[in-house]
GROMACS .gro file of C-alpha atoms in nm:
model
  213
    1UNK     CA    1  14.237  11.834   5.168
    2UNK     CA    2  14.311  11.584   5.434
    3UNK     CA    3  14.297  11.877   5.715
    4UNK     CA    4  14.011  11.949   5.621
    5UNK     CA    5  13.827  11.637   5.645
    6UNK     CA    6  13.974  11.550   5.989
    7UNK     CA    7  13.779  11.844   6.059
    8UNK     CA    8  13.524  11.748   6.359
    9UNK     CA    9  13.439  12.020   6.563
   10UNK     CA   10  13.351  12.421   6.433
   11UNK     CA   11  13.377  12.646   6.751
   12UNK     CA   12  13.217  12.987   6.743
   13UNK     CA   13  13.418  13.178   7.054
   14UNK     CA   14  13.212  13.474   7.131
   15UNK     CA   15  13.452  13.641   7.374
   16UNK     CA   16  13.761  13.672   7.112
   17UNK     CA   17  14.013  13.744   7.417
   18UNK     CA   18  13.960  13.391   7.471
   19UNK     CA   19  14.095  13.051   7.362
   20UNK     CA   20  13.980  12.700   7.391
   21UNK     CA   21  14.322  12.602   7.620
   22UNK     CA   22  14.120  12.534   7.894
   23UNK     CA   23  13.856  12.280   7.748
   24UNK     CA   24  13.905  11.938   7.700
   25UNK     CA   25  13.840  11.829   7.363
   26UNK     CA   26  14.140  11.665   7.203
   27UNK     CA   27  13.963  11.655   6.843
   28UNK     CA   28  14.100  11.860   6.549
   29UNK     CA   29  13.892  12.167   6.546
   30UNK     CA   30  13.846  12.527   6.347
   31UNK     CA   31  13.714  12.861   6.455
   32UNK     CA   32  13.404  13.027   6.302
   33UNK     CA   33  13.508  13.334   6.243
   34UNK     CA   34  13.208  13.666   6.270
   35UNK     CA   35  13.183  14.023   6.327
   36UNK     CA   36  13.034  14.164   6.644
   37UNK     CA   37  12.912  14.536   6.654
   38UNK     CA   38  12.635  14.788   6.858
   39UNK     CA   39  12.384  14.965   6.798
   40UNK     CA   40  12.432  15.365   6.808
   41UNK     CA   41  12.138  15.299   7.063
   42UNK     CA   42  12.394  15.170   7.280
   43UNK     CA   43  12.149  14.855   7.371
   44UNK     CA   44  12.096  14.671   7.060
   45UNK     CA   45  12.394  14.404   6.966
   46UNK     CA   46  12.463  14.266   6.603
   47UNK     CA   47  12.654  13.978   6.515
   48UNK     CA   48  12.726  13.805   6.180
   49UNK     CA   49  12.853  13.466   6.082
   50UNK     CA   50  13.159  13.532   5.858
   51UNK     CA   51  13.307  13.130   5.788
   52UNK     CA   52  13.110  12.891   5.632
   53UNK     CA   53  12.907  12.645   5.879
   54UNK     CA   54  12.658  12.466   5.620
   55UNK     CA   55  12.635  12.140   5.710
   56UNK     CA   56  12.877  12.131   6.009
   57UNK     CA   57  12.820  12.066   6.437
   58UNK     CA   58  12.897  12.409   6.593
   59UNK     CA   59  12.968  12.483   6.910
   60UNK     CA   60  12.899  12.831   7.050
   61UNK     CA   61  13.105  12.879   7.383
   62UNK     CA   62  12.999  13.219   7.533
   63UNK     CA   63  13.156  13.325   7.853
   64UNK     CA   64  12.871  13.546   7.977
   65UNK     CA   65  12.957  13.836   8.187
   66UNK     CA   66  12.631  14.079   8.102
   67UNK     CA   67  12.313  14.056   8.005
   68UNK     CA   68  12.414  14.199   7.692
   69UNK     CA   69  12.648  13.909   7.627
   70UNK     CA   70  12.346  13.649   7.697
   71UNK     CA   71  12.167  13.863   7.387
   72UNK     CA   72  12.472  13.805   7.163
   73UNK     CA   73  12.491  13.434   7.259
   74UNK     CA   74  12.086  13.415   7.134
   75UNK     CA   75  12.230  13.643   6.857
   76UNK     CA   76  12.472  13.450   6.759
   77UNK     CA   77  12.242  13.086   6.813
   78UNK     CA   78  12.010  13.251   6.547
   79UNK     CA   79  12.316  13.358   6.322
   80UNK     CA   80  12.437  12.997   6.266
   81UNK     CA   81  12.118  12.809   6.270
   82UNK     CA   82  12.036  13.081   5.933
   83UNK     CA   83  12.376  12.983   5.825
   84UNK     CA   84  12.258  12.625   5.752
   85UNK     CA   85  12.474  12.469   6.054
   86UNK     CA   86  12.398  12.160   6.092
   87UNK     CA   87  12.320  12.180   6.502
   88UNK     CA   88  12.421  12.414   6.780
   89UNK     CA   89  12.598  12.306   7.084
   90UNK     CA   90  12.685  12.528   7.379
   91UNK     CA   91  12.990  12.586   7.635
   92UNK     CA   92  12.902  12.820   7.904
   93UNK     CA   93  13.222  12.813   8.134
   94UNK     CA   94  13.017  13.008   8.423
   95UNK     CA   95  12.639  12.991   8.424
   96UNK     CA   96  12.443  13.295   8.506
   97UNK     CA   97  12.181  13.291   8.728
   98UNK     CA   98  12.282  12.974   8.891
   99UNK     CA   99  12.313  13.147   9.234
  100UNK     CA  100  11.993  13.226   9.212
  101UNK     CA  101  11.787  12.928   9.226
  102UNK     CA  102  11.563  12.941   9.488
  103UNK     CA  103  11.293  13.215   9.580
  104UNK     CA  104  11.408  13.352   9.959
  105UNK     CA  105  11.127  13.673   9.987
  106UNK     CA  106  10.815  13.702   9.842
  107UNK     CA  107  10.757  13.888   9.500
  108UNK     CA  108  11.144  13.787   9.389
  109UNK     CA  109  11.186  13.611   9.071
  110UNK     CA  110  11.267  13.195   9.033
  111UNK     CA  111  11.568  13.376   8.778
  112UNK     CA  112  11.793  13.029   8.778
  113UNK     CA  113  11.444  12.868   8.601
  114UNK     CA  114  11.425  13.194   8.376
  115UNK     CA  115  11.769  13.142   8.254
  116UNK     CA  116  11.700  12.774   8.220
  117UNK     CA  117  11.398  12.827   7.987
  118UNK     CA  118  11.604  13.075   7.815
  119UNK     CA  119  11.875  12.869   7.741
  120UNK     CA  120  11.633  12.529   7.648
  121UNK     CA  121  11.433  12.786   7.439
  122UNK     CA  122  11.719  12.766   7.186
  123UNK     CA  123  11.678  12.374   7.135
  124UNK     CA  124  12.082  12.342   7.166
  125UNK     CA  125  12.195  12.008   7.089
  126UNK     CA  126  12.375  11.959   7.414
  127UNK     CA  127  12.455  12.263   7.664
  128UNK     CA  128  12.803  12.238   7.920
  129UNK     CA  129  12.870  12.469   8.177
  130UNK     CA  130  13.127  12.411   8.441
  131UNK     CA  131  13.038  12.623   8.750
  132UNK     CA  132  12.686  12.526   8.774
  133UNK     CA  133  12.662  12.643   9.186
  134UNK     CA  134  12.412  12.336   9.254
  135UNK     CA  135  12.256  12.075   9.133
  136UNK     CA  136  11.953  12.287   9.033
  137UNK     CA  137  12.030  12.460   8.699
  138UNK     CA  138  12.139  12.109   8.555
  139UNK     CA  139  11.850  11.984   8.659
  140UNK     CA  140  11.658  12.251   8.468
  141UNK     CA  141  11.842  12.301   8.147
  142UNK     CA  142  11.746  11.998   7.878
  143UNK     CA  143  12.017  11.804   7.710
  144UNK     CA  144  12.293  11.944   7.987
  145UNK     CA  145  12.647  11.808   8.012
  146UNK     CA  146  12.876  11.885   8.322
  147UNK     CA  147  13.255  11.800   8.290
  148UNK     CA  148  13.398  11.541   8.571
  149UNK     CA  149  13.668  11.871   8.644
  150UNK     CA  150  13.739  11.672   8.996
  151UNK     CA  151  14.046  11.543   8.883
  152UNK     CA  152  14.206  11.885   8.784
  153UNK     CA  153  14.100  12.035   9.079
  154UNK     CA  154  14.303  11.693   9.290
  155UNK     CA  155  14.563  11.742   9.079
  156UNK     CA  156  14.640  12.126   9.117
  157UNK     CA  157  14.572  12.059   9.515
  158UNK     CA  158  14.820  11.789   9.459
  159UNK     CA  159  15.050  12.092   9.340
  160UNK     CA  160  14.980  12.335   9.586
  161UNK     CA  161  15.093  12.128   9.985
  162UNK     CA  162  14.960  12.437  10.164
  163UNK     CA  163  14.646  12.451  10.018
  164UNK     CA  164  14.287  12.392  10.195
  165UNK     CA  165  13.879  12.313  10.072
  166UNK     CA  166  13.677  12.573  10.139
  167UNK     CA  167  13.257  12.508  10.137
  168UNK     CA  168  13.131  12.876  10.136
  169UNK     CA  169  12.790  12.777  10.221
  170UNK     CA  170  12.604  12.449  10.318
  171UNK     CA  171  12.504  12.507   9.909
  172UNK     CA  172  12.876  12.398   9.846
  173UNK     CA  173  12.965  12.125  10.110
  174UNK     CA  174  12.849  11.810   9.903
  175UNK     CA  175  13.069  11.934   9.583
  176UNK     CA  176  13.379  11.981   9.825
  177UNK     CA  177  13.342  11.655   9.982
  178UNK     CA  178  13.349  11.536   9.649
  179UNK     CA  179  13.666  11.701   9.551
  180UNK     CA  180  13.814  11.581   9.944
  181UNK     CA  181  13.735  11.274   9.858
  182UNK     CA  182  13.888  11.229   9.524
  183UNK     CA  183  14.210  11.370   9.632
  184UNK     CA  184  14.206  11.082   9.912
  185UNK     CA  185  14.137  10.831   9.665
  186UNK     CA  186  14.426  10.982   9.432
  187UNK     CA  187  14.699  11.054   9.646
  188UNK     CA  188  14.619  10.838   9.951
  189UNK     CA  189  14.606  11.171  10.216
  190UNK     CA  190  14.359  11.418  10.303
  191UNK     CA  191  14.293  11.768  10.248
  192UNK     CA  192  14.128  12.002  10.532
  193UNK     CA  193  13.817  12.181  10.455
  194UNK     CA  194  13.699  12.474  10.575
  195UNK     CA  195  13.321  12.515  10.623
  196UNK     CA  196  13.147  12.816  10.587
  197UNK     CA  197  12.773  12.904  10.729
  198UNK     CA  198  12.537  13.177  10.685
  199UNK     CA  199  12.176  13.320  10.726
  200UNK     CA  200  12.021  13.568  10.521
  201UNK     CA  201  11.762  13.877  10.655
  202UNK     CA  202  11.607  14.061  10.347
  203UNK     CA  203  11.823  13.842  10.098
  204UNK     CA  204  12.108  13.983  10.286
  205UNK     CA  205  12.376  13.774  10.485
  206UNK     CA  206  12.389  13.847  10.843
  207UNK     CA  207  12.545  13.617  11.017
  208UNK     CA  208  12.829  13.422  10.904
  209UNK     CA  209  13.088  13.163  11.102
  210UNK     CA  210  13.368  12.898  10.975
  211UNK     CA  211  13.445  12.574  11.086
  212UNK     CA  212  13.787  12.378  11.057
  213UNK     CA  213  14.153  12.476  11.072
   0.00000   0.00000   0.00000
């Protein structure tokens, strides 16, 4: 009975080849167990809540790879909040659309602020991702949480003497720094970066050169 009340966090993993090793919550915590199936159709997903959530915070973490998996993350949003949960949190380890957040031709789609509304839509009590791309999808996305992941990043440079920063595009210099930076401050020595620059024609890269050692 004690378990049980220690109890603080109800994760709903929708991607069942994963695990929560690599988050960084330290609180006792259970999975929600469900059922996912298709659709003979071959496009409609179904999903249903098998553990009891009445009453308790749930966190959905959804590692999207397809469109179809951001339908089962609604799916499953819907799922719990019918179950009686008591709010809906989300993990997104990689956001989608995040690359895309800024209209380069005319008659393309804005589809970082299309995911955003999509994703606020839901009215999720917080929402963490942890490859965001900039600082634009945070920006959009209400109630959003990014993880200070600086450290691990020092710390497995830290591990690796040979290793080097690499900025792949002016986009992802001011996060590098960041990281440079921290690993200074840590370990009292500096790591190279590598600085990547390009220029698009038709939303296509064309020319591209790197900078540093």
């Amino acid at each position: 009975a004690s378990s049980k009340t220690n109890i603080r966090m109800y994760y709903l993993i929708l991607d069942q080849s994963k695990t929560l090793s690599g988050l960084s919550h330290s609180l006792q915590h259970q999975t929600v167990l469900f059922s996912r199936s298709s659709f003979p159709s071959g496009v409609e997903e179904h999903i249903r809540i098998l553990s009891v959530v009445e009453d308790k915070d749930v966190t959905i973490v959804a590692h999207l790879k397809s469109s179809a998996d951001i339908m089962v993350m609604l799916l499953a949003t819907d799922a719990v909040r019918r179950a009686k949960a008591k709010s809906v949190s989300l993990i997104i380890p990689y956001l989608p659309y995040a690359r895309q957040d800024r209209v380069c031709e005319i008659g393309e789609a804005l589809s970082a602020k299309v995911m955003a509304d999509l994703i606020n839509s839901q009215g999720y009590k917080t929402v963490e991702a942890y490859e965001c791309h900039s600082d634009v999808m945070p920006a959009l996305i209400n109630n959003f949480i990014q993880p200070k992941v600086i450290r691990h990043i020092a710390n497995a440079l830290a591990d690796n003497p040979g290793a080097v920063l690499c900025a792949p595009d002016n986009g992802a210099t001011k996060r590098v720094q960041q990281v440079a930076d921290h690993f200074t401050h840590m370990f009292y020595s500096c790591k190279p970066i590598i600085q990547a620059t390009k220029s698009r024609v038709d939303g296509r890269v064309q020319v591209a050169s790197v900078n540093g050692d």
